[in-house]
Coordinates of C-alpha atoms and ligand atoms in Angstrom, one line a residue:
M1 CA 19.8 -24.6 -26.1
V2 CA 18.1 -26.3 -29.4
T3 CA 16.5 -22.9 -30.5
K4 CA 12.5 -24.3 -30.2
A5 CA 10.2 -23.6 -33.7
K6 CA 8.2 -21.1 -34.0
E7 CA 5.0 -23.1 -32.1
K8 CA 5.0 -22.0 -28.6
T9 CA 2.9 -25.3 -27.0
N10 CA 2.3 -25.1 -24.1
V11 CA 4.0 -28.6 -22.6
W12 CA 1.7 -29.3 -20.0
Q13 CA -2.1 -28.8 -21.6
M14 CA -0.6 -31.1 -24.3
A15 CA -0.4 -33.6 -21.9
Q16 CA -3.1 -33.0 -20.5
G17 CA -4.5 -33.0 -24.2
Q18 CA -3.0 -37.0 -24.9
L19 CA -4.2 -38.3 -22.2
D20 CA -7.4 -37.1 -22.7
Q21 CA -7.1 -37.9 -27.0
V22 CA -7.0 -41.5 -25.6
A23 CA -9.3 -41.7 -22.2
E24 CA -12.1 -41.3 -25.0
I25 CA -10.2 -44.2 -27.1
M26 CA -9.9 -46.3 -25.1
N27 CA -13.6 -45.1 -22.9
L28 CA -11.8 -44.0 -19.6
D29 CA -14.0 -43.9 -16.7
P30 CA -14.6 -40.4 -16.4
N31 CA -13.3 -40.3 -12.5
I32 CA -10.2 -42.5 -13.4
H33 CA -9.1 -39.8 -15.7
R34 CA -10.8 -36.3 -13.3
I35 CA -7.7 -38.4 -11.7
L36 CA -4.6 -38.4 -13.7
R37 CA -5.4 -34.9 -15.6
K38 CA -3.5 -33.3 -11.9
P39 CA 0.7 -34.3 -10.6
A40 CA -0.7 -35.4 -7.4
R41 CA 1.3 -33.2 -6.2
E42 CA 3.6 -30.0 -6.6
L43 CA 6.1 -29.1 -4.1
T44 CA 8.3 -24.9 -5.8
V45 CA 11.2 -23.7 -3.5
N46 CA 13.0 -20.5 -3.6
F47 CA 16.0 -21.1 -2.1
P48 CA 18.9 -18.9 -1.6
V49 CA 22.4 -19.8 -2.9
I50 CA 26.6 -17.9 -1.5
M51 CA 27.9 -16.9 -5.1
D52 CA 31.7 -17.6 -5.1
D53 CA 32.1 -14.0 -4.7
G54 CA 30.1 -13.6 -2.0
R55 CA 26.0 -11.9 -3.5
V56 CA 23.0 -14.2 -3.0
E57 CA 20.9 -15.4 -5.6
V58 CA 17.7 -17.2 -4.7
F59 CA 16.5 -20.1 -7.8
T60 CA 13.7 -21.3 -7.8
G61 CA 13.0 -25.4 -8.0
H62 CA 9.9 -27.8 -8.2
R63 CA 9.2 -31.5 -7.4
V64 CA 6.2 -32.6 -9.1
Q65 CA 4.8 -36.4 -7.9
H66 CA 2.1 -36.7 -10.8
S67 CA 1.4 -40.0 -9.9
T68 CA 2.1 -42.5 -7.4
H69 CA -0.5 -45.6 -8.0
R70 CA 2.2 -48.0 -8.6
G71 CA 4.8 -47.3 -6.5
P72 CA 7.2 -44.7 -5.0
G73 CA 7.6 -41.0 -8.1
K74 CA 10.9 -41.7 -10.7
G75 CA 11.5 -39.7 -12.8
G76 CA 15.4 -37.2 -13.6
I77 CA 15.7 -33.9 -12.1
R78 CA 16.5 -30.7 -15.0
Y79 CA 18.9 -27.7 -15.2
H80 CA 17.5 -25.0 -17.7
P81 CA 16.8 -21.3 -17.3
D82 CA 13.8 -22.6 -19.1
V83 CA 11.8 -25.2 -16.2
D84 CA 8.8 -24.2 -15.2
L85 CA 5.8 -25.3 -13.0
D86 CA 4.4 -26.1 -16.6
E87 CA 7.0 -28.1 -18.1
V88 CA 8.2 -30.7 -14.5
R89 CA 3.6 -31.2 -14.6
A90 CA 4.3 -32.7 -18.2
L91 CA 7.9 -34.3 -17.6
A92 CA 5.9 -35.8 -14.4
M93 CA 2.6 -36.4 -16.3
W94 CA 5.2 -39.1 -18.9
M95 CA 7.2 -40.4 -16.4
T96 CA 3.9 -42.0 -15.2
W97 CA 3.7 -43.5 -18.6
K98 CA 7.1 -43.9 -19.0
T99 CA 6.8 -46.3 -15.9
A100 CA 3.4 -48.5 -16.8
V101 CA 4.7 -48.6 -20.4
V102 CA 8.1 -51.1 -19.7
G103 CA 5.7 -52.5 -16.9
I104 CA 8.1 -50.9 -13.6
P105 CA 6.3 -50.2 -10.2
Y106 CA 6.1 -47.1 -10.4
G107 CA 4.7 -43.9 -10.7
G108 CA 6.3 -40.5 -12.4
A109 CA 7.7 -37.3 -11.3
K110 CA 10.4 -34.5 -11.7
G111 CA 12.5 -31.7 -10.6
G112 CA 13.4 -28.7 -12.3
V113 CA 15.6 -26.0 -11.2
V114 CA 15.5 -22.6 -12.6
V115 CA 19.1 -22.3 -13.6
D116 CA 21.4 -22.3 -16.9
P117 CA 24.1 -24.8 -14.8
K118 CA 27.2 -23.8 -18.1
K119 CA 27.2 -20.2 -15.8
L120 CA 27.5 -21.7 -12.5
S121 CA 31.6 -22.9 -11.1
M122 CA 31.4 -25.7 -9.7
R123 CA 31.2 -25.1 -5.4
E124 CA 28.5 -23.2 -6.2
L125 CA 26.7 -26.2 -8.4
E126 CA 27.9 -27.9 -5.7
R127 CA 25.8 -26.0 -3.5
L128 CA 22.8 -25.3 -5.4
T129 CA 22.1 -28.4 -6.3
R130 CA 23.3 -29.9 -1.8
R131 CA 20.4 -26.8 -0.9
Y132 CA 17.9 -28.5 -3.3
A133 CA 17.6 -31.7 -2.7
T134 CA 17.5 -30.4 1.7
E135 CA 14.2 -28.2 -0.2
I136 CA 12.9 -31.2 -1.3
N137 CA 13.7 -33.7 1.2
I138 CA 10.2 -34.2 2.6
I139 CA 9.1 -36.3 -0.4
I140 CA 11.9 -38.2 -1.7
G141 CA 12.9 -40.9 -0.6
P142 CA 14.1 -44.7 -1.7
E143 CA 9.9 -45.7 -0.6
K144 CA 7.9 -42.0 -1.6
D145 CA 10.5 -39.9 -4.7
I146 CA 13.7 -41.9 -7.0
P147 CA 15.7 -38.4 -8.6
A148 CA 18.1 -38.8 -11.3
P149 CA 19.8 -37.2 -13.8
D150 CA 17.9 -35.3 -16.8
V151 CA 19.0 -32.5 -19.2
Y152 CA 22.1 -31.3 -17.6
T153 CA 22.4 -32.4 -13.8
N154 CA 25.3 -35.3 -14.3
P155 CA 26.7 -38.1 -12.1
Q156 CA 27.4 -36.3 -10.4
V157 CA 25.1 -33.8 -9.1
M158 CA 23.6 -37.4 -7.7
S159 CA 26.3 -38.4 -5.5
W160 CA 25.7 -35.2 -4.0
I161 CA 22.1 -35.0 -3.3
M162 CA 22.5 -38.9 -2.0
D163 CA 25.1 -37.6 0.4
T164 CA 23.5 -34.5 1.5
I165 CA 20.3 -36.7 1.9
S166 CA 22.1 -39.3 3.7
M167 CA 23.9 -36.3 5.7
D168 CA 20.4 -36.1 6.9
R169 CA 19.2 -38.9 7.9
G170 CA 21.6 -40.4 10.3
Y171 CA 23.3 -43.5 7.0
T172 CA 24.5 -43.8 3.9
V173 CA 20.9 -43.7 1.4
S174 CA 22.2 -45.2 -1.8
G175 CA 19.0 -45.7 -3.6
V176 CA 17.6 -41.9 -2.5
V177 CA 18.7 -41.2 -5.9
T178 CA 19.8 -43.5 -9.9
G179 CA 21.8 -42.6 -11.8
K180 CA 24.2 -41.9 -9.4
P181 CA 28.9 -43.2 -10.1
L182 CA 29.7 -47.2 -9.9
A183 CA 31.6 -45.9 -6.9
L184 CA 27.9 -45.1 -4.7
G185 CA 25.7 -47.2 -5.8
G186 CA 25.4 -46.1 -9.7
S187 CA 24.4 -49.7 -12.0
L188 CA 26.7 -51.0 -14.6
G189 CA 24.9 -49.5 -17.7
R190 CA 23.0 -46.7 -16.6
N191 CA 24.8 -43.4 -18.7
E192 CA 24.5 -45.6 -21.6
A193 CA 21.0 -46.6 -20.9
T194 CA 18.7 -44.1 -21.9
A195 CA 20.5 -44.8 -25.7
Q196 CA 21.0 -48.4 -25.6
G197 CA 17.3 -49.0 -24.5
C198 CA 16.3 -46.6 -27.6
I199 CA 18.1 -49.0 -30.0
Y200 CA 16.5 -51.9 -29.0
V201 CA 13.1 -50.5 -29.8
I202 CA 14.6 -49.4 -33.2
Q203 CA 15.9 -53.0 -34.2
E204 CA 12.6 -53.9 -34.0
A205 CA 10.5 -51.1 -35.5
V206 CA 13.4 -51.8 -38.4
Q207 CA 12.2 -55.6 -38.9
K208 CA 8.4 -54.0 -39.3
I209 CA 8.4 -52.1 -42.2
G210 CA 11.4 -53.5 -43.5
L211 CA 14.4 -51.5 -43.0
D212 CA 18.2 -52.8 -43.3
L213 CA 20.2 -50.8 -40.2
E214 CA 23.0 -51.7 -42.1
D215 CA 21.9 -49.6 -45.0
S216 CA 20.3 -47.1 -42.9
V217 CA 21.4 -43.3 -41.6
S218 CA 20.4 -41.8 -39.3
V219 CA 20.7 -37.9 -38.3
V220 CA 20.2 -36.8 -33.8
Q221 CA 19.7 -34.0 -32.4
G222 CA 20.9 -32.9 -29.5
F223 CA 24.5 -34.1 -28.6
G224 CA 24.4 -34.9 -24.6
N225 CA 23.9 -37.8 -22.4
A226 CA 21.5 -40.4 -25.3
G227 CA 22.5 -38.1 -28.3
Y228 CA 25.7 -38.3 -28.3
I229 CA 25.1 -42.8 -27.3
A230 CA 23.0 -42.6 -29.3
A231 CA 25.3 -41.7 -32.1
Y232 CA 27.5 -44.1 -30.9
L233 CA 26.0 -47.4 -31.0
L234 CA 23.5 -46.4 -34.4
K235 CA 27.4 -46.2 -36.2
E236 CA 27.7 -50.0 -34.0
Q237 CA 24.8 -51.3 -35.9
G238 CA 26.0 -50.4 -39.2
S239 CA 23.4 -47.0 -39.9
K240 CA 25.5 -44.1 -41.4
V241 CA 24.8 -40.8 -39.2
I242 CA 25.2 -38.7 -41.4
A243 CA 24.8 -35.1 -39.3
V244 CA 24.7 -33.8 -35.5
S245 CA 23.3 -30.8 -33.6
D246 CA 24.0 -30.3 -30.5
S247 CA 22.8 -26.1 -28.1
K248 CA 25.2 -23.6 -30.3
G249 CA 24.3 -26.1 -34.0
G250 CA 24.6 -29.0 -36.0
I251 CA 26.8 -31.0 -38.6
I252 CA 26.3 -32.5 -41.4
N253 CA 28.4 -35.4 -43.5
E254 CA 27.2 -37.7 -46.0
K255 CA 29.9 -39.2 -45.9
G256 CA 29.1 -40.4 -42.7
L257 CA 30.6 -38.7 -38.7
D258 CA 32.3 -40.5 -36.0
A259 CA 30.5 -39.8 -32.7
H260 CA 34.0 -40.2 -31.0
A261 CA 35.8 -38.1 -32.7
V262 CA 32.8 -35.6 -32.3
S263 CA 33.0 -36.3 -28.5
K264 CA 36.1 -35.2 -27.8
Y265 CA 36.0 -32.4 -30.3
K266 CA 33.1 -31.4 -28.1
A267 CA 34.9 -31.9 -25.6
E268 CA 37.3 -29.2 -26.3
T269 CA 35.5 -26.8 -27.7
G270 CA 32.6 -26.5 -26.3
S271 CA 30.3 -27.4 -29.3
V272 CA 30.6 -29.6 -32.5
V273 CA 30.1 -26.9 -34.7
G274 CA 33.6 -26.4 -36.6
F275 CA 34.3 -30.5 -36.1
P276 CA 36.7 -30.8 -39.7
G277 CA 35.4 -32.6 -42.5
S278 CA 31.6 -31.5 -41.7
E279 CA 29.9 -28.8 -42.8
P280 CA 27.6 -26.2 -41.3
I281 CA 23.7 -27.4 -40.7
S282 CA 21.3 -25.8 -37.9
N283 CA 18.6 -28.0 -35.8
E284 CA 15.4 -26.6 -38.0
A285 CA 17.9 -27.9 -40.9
L286 CA 18.6 -31.0 -39.6
L287 CA 15.9 -32.2 -39.1
E288 CA 14.4 -32.0 -42.5
L289 CA 16.9 -34.3 -43.4
K290 CA 16.8 -37.1 -45.7
C291 CA 17.2 -40.1 -43.6
D292 CA 15.6 -43.4 -42.7
I293 CA 16.2 -42.9 -39.0
L294 CA 15.4 -39.7 -37.4
V295 CA 16.3 -39.4 -33.5
P296 CA 15.3 -35.9 -31.3
A297 CA 17.0 -36.0 -28.3
A298 CA 17.0 -32.5 -26.7
L299 CA 14.6 -30.6 -25.7
E300 CA 10.5 -30.3 -26.3
N301 CA 8.5 -28.6 -28.8
V302 CA 11.1 -29.4 -31.7
I303 CA 9.1 -30.8 -34.2
T304 CA 6.0 -29.4 -34.9
R305 CA 3.4 -28.1 -37.4
D306 CA 5.6 -26.0 -38.6
N307 CA 8.6 -28.3 -40.1
A308 CA 6.5 -31.9 -39.7
S309 CA 5.5 -32.5 -42.9
K310 CA 8.8 -31.9 -44.3
I311 CA 9.9 -34.2 -42.2
K312 CA 12.3 -37.2 -43.8
A313 CA 12.7 -40.1 -41.7
K314 CA 11.0 -43.1 -42.4
I315 CA 11.2 -43.4 -37.8
I316 CA 11.5 -41.3 -35.6
A317 CA 12.5 -42.0 -32.1
E318 CA 12.2 -40.4 -29.4
A319 CA 15.3 -40.1 -27.0
A320 CA 14.2 -36.8 -25.9
N321 CA 10.9 -36.4 -23.8
G322 CA 8.1 -34.7 -25.8
P323 CA 9.5 -33.2 -29.1
T324 CA 6.6 -33.7 -30.2
T325 CA 3.4 -32.2 -31.2
P326 CA 0.1 -32.7 -31.5
E327 CA -0.5 -31.1 -34.1
A328 CA 3.3 -32.8 -35.7
D329 CA 1.8 -36.0 -34.6
A330 CA -0.9 -35.9 -36.4
I331 CA 0.9 -35.4 -39.7
L332 CA 3.3 -37.6 -39.6
T333 CA 1.0 -40.1 -39.5
E334 CA -0.7 -39.1 -42.7
N335 CA 2.7 -39.5 -44.3
N336 CA 3.3 -42.8 -42.7
I337 CA 6.3 -42.3 -41.0
M338 CA 7.2 -44.5 -37.3
I339 CA 6.9 -43.1 -34.2
L340 CA 9.1 -44.5 -32.0
P341 CA 7.5 -42.0 -29.0
D342 CA 9.6 -40.9 -25.7
I343 CA 7.1 -42.8 -23.1
L344 CA 8.5 -45.8 -25.6
A345 CA 11.6 -45.5 -26.4
N346 CA 14.0 -43.4 -24.6
A347 CA 12.5 -45.6 -20.7
G348 CA 15.3 -47.4 -21.3
G349 CA 17.2 -44.4 -19.3
V350 CA 14.5 -44.8 -15.8
T351 CA 14.3 -48.9 -16.6
V352 CA 17.8 -49.2 -15.6
S353 CA 17.3 -47.2 -13.2
Y354 CA 15.2 -49.3 -11.4
F355 CA 17.7 -51.9 -12.0
E356 CA 20.1 -49.9 -10.0
W357 CA 18.0 -48.9 -7.5
V358 CA 17.2 -53.0 -7.3
Q359 CA 20.8 -53.5 -6.7
D360 CA 20.6 -50.8 -3.9
L361 CA 18.1 -51.5 -1.8
A362 CA 19.8 -55.9 -2.7
N363 CA 23.2 -54.4 -1.7
F364 CA 23.9 -57.5 -5.4
F365 CA 25.4 -55.8 -7.7
W366 CA 24.7 -57.4 -11.0
S367 CA 27.0 -57.5 -14.2
L368 CA 27.1 -55.6 -17.9
G369 CA 26.0 -59.3 -19.9
Q370 CA 23.0 -59.0 -17.0
V371 CA 21.6 -55.0 -17.2
N372 CA 21.5 -55.0 -20.1
E373 CA 20.4 -58.9 -21.5
R374 CA 17.5 -57.5 -19.4
L375 CA 17.0 -53.7 -20.7
S376 CA 16.9 -55.8 -23.9
C377 CA 13.7 -58.2 -23.1
I378 CA 12.0 -55.3 -21.4
M379 CA 12.6 -53.2 -24.0
K380 CA 11.4 -55.2 -26.9
E381 CA 8.2 -56.9 -25.2
S382 CA 7.2 -53.2 -24.3
F383 CA 7.0 -52.6 -28.6
H384 CA 6.0 -55.9 -29.0
S385 CA 3.2 -54.9 -27.0
V386 CA 2.9 -51.3 -28.3
Y387 CA 2.8 -52.7 -31.2
E388 CA 0.2 -54.7 -31.6
I389 CA -2.0 -52.9 -29.7
H390 CA -0.9 -50.3 -33.1
K391 CA -1.9 -52.8 -35.3
K392 CA -5.4 -54.2 -33.4
Y393 CA -7.1 -50.6 -33.0
N394 CA -5.3 -48.9 -35.8
V395 CA -3.6 -45.6 -34.0
N396 CA 0.1 -44.9 -34.3
M397 CA 2.6 -45.5 -32.2
R398 CA 2.3 -42.8 -29.3
L399 CA -1.5 -43.5 -28.6
A400 CA -1.0 -47.5 -28.7
A401 CA 2.0 -47.1 -26.2
Y402 CA -0.7 -44.2 -24.5
V403 CA -3.8 -47.5 -24.4
L404 CA -1.3 -49.6 -23.0
A405 CA 0.4 -47.1 -19.9
V406 CA -3.2 -45.2 -19.1
G407 CA -4.6 -48.6 -19.0
R408 CA -2.0 -50.1 -16.2
V409 CA -2.4 -46.8 -14.5
A410 CA -6.1 -47.0 -14.2
E411 CA -5.9 -50.5 -13.1
A412 CA -4.1 -49.9 -10.7
L413 CA -6.1 -46.3 -9.5
K414 CA -8.9 -48.9 -9.0
L415 CA -7.9 -52.0 -7.2
R416 CA -6.1 -49.9 -4.9
G417 CA -9.9 -47.6 -4.3
I418 CA -10.1 -44.0 -3.8
Y419 CA -9.4 -43.1 0.2
P420 CA -10.6 -42.8 2.6
Ligands
LIG501 N1 15.4 -38.6 -17.4 C1 15.5 -39.5 -17.0 C2 13.7 -39.5 -18.3 O1 13.5 -38.2 -18.6 C3 14.9 -41.1 -16.9 C4 14.4 -40.9 -14.8 C5 15.1 -41.8 -14.3 O2 16.0 -42.6 -14.6 O3 14.2 -41.7 -13.6 O4 13.5 -41.2 -18.5

């Protein structure tokens, strides 16, 4: 895992703090503010899994639904040793804002299991997944809450969840999770969607600051689904990607890296580190490289008050959730760095998840062209809505995205009223 910077921020306090800040700016109704400060529903489960050697281990997992005011809960499931309830709460709240920024009819939710999946066999991973799915079965479903992949989960994990829930219901329930393989009702373009959405937003942003992507230099931190694909899509757009990293460290080559070749090397060796023709660089130093576009695509809390003033990028496109702390935000804004906030920049993933769910419910599937055209439309429109607020109210892009998102959720909440 990517080492977190020195400053240890509690991400849940950070997420609540962001809401508080925007509530003040937009004069949010205090009743609505109080409601949105808390997750609506939290489920913590401790469950046993039989390991391959016959031992029984007990794992802890969570599923948090922050809001279902605009539609069912939606958000990924993370398998990571650092997962805790506060992190899942923050990630769930950010999903509420994310689905609202891009205007798709969902609330926000998130799940997580405290586990290092790299230490499990495939069979152990499957048993853990099926048991966790069974434990959270009571609160998920196509109309209730729809999980998806997140850090260290993937289409295979989604297949097991889909199958487990289907076994319980007695029929195939494709729409209970998204990010499934194509053979099980997945969507074309879902695998690339987070990175692709990020690229669509970057394409709009560079125009605003007079930067030519063809002439640009990029750096990507994290080499999972979002980071790897962002790196090769950036290269396809003509940007020179000089450095990438994973949890074990980073690599740099000033002449540019071929993400496909790096990915092949990582598949063989377990890390990008040691890629032929590259020099090693730490994750911390990588963030401070001179570049035009910096894409944090790993975990939370990597751009903090300790390193924010050393960031030299012109644009930070947050493919990760919560990579920048509020203290860092203030410094970056002061230094005129354009932040493309997570709830906008990485919303492509959940947007194509929405397309997948729609296709599953309709049993009618779209071409890749249709998926990407609709994704491009939503991402670009959302960028411009956020940019307009940024200009009109002279707030940074993150606050602008929050104003848009919180406004939409607040409107839904107000219209629905408070039951009973
Ligand atoms: N885990 C992704 C995110 O943080 C995708 C969520 C989804 O598709 O529901 O946005």
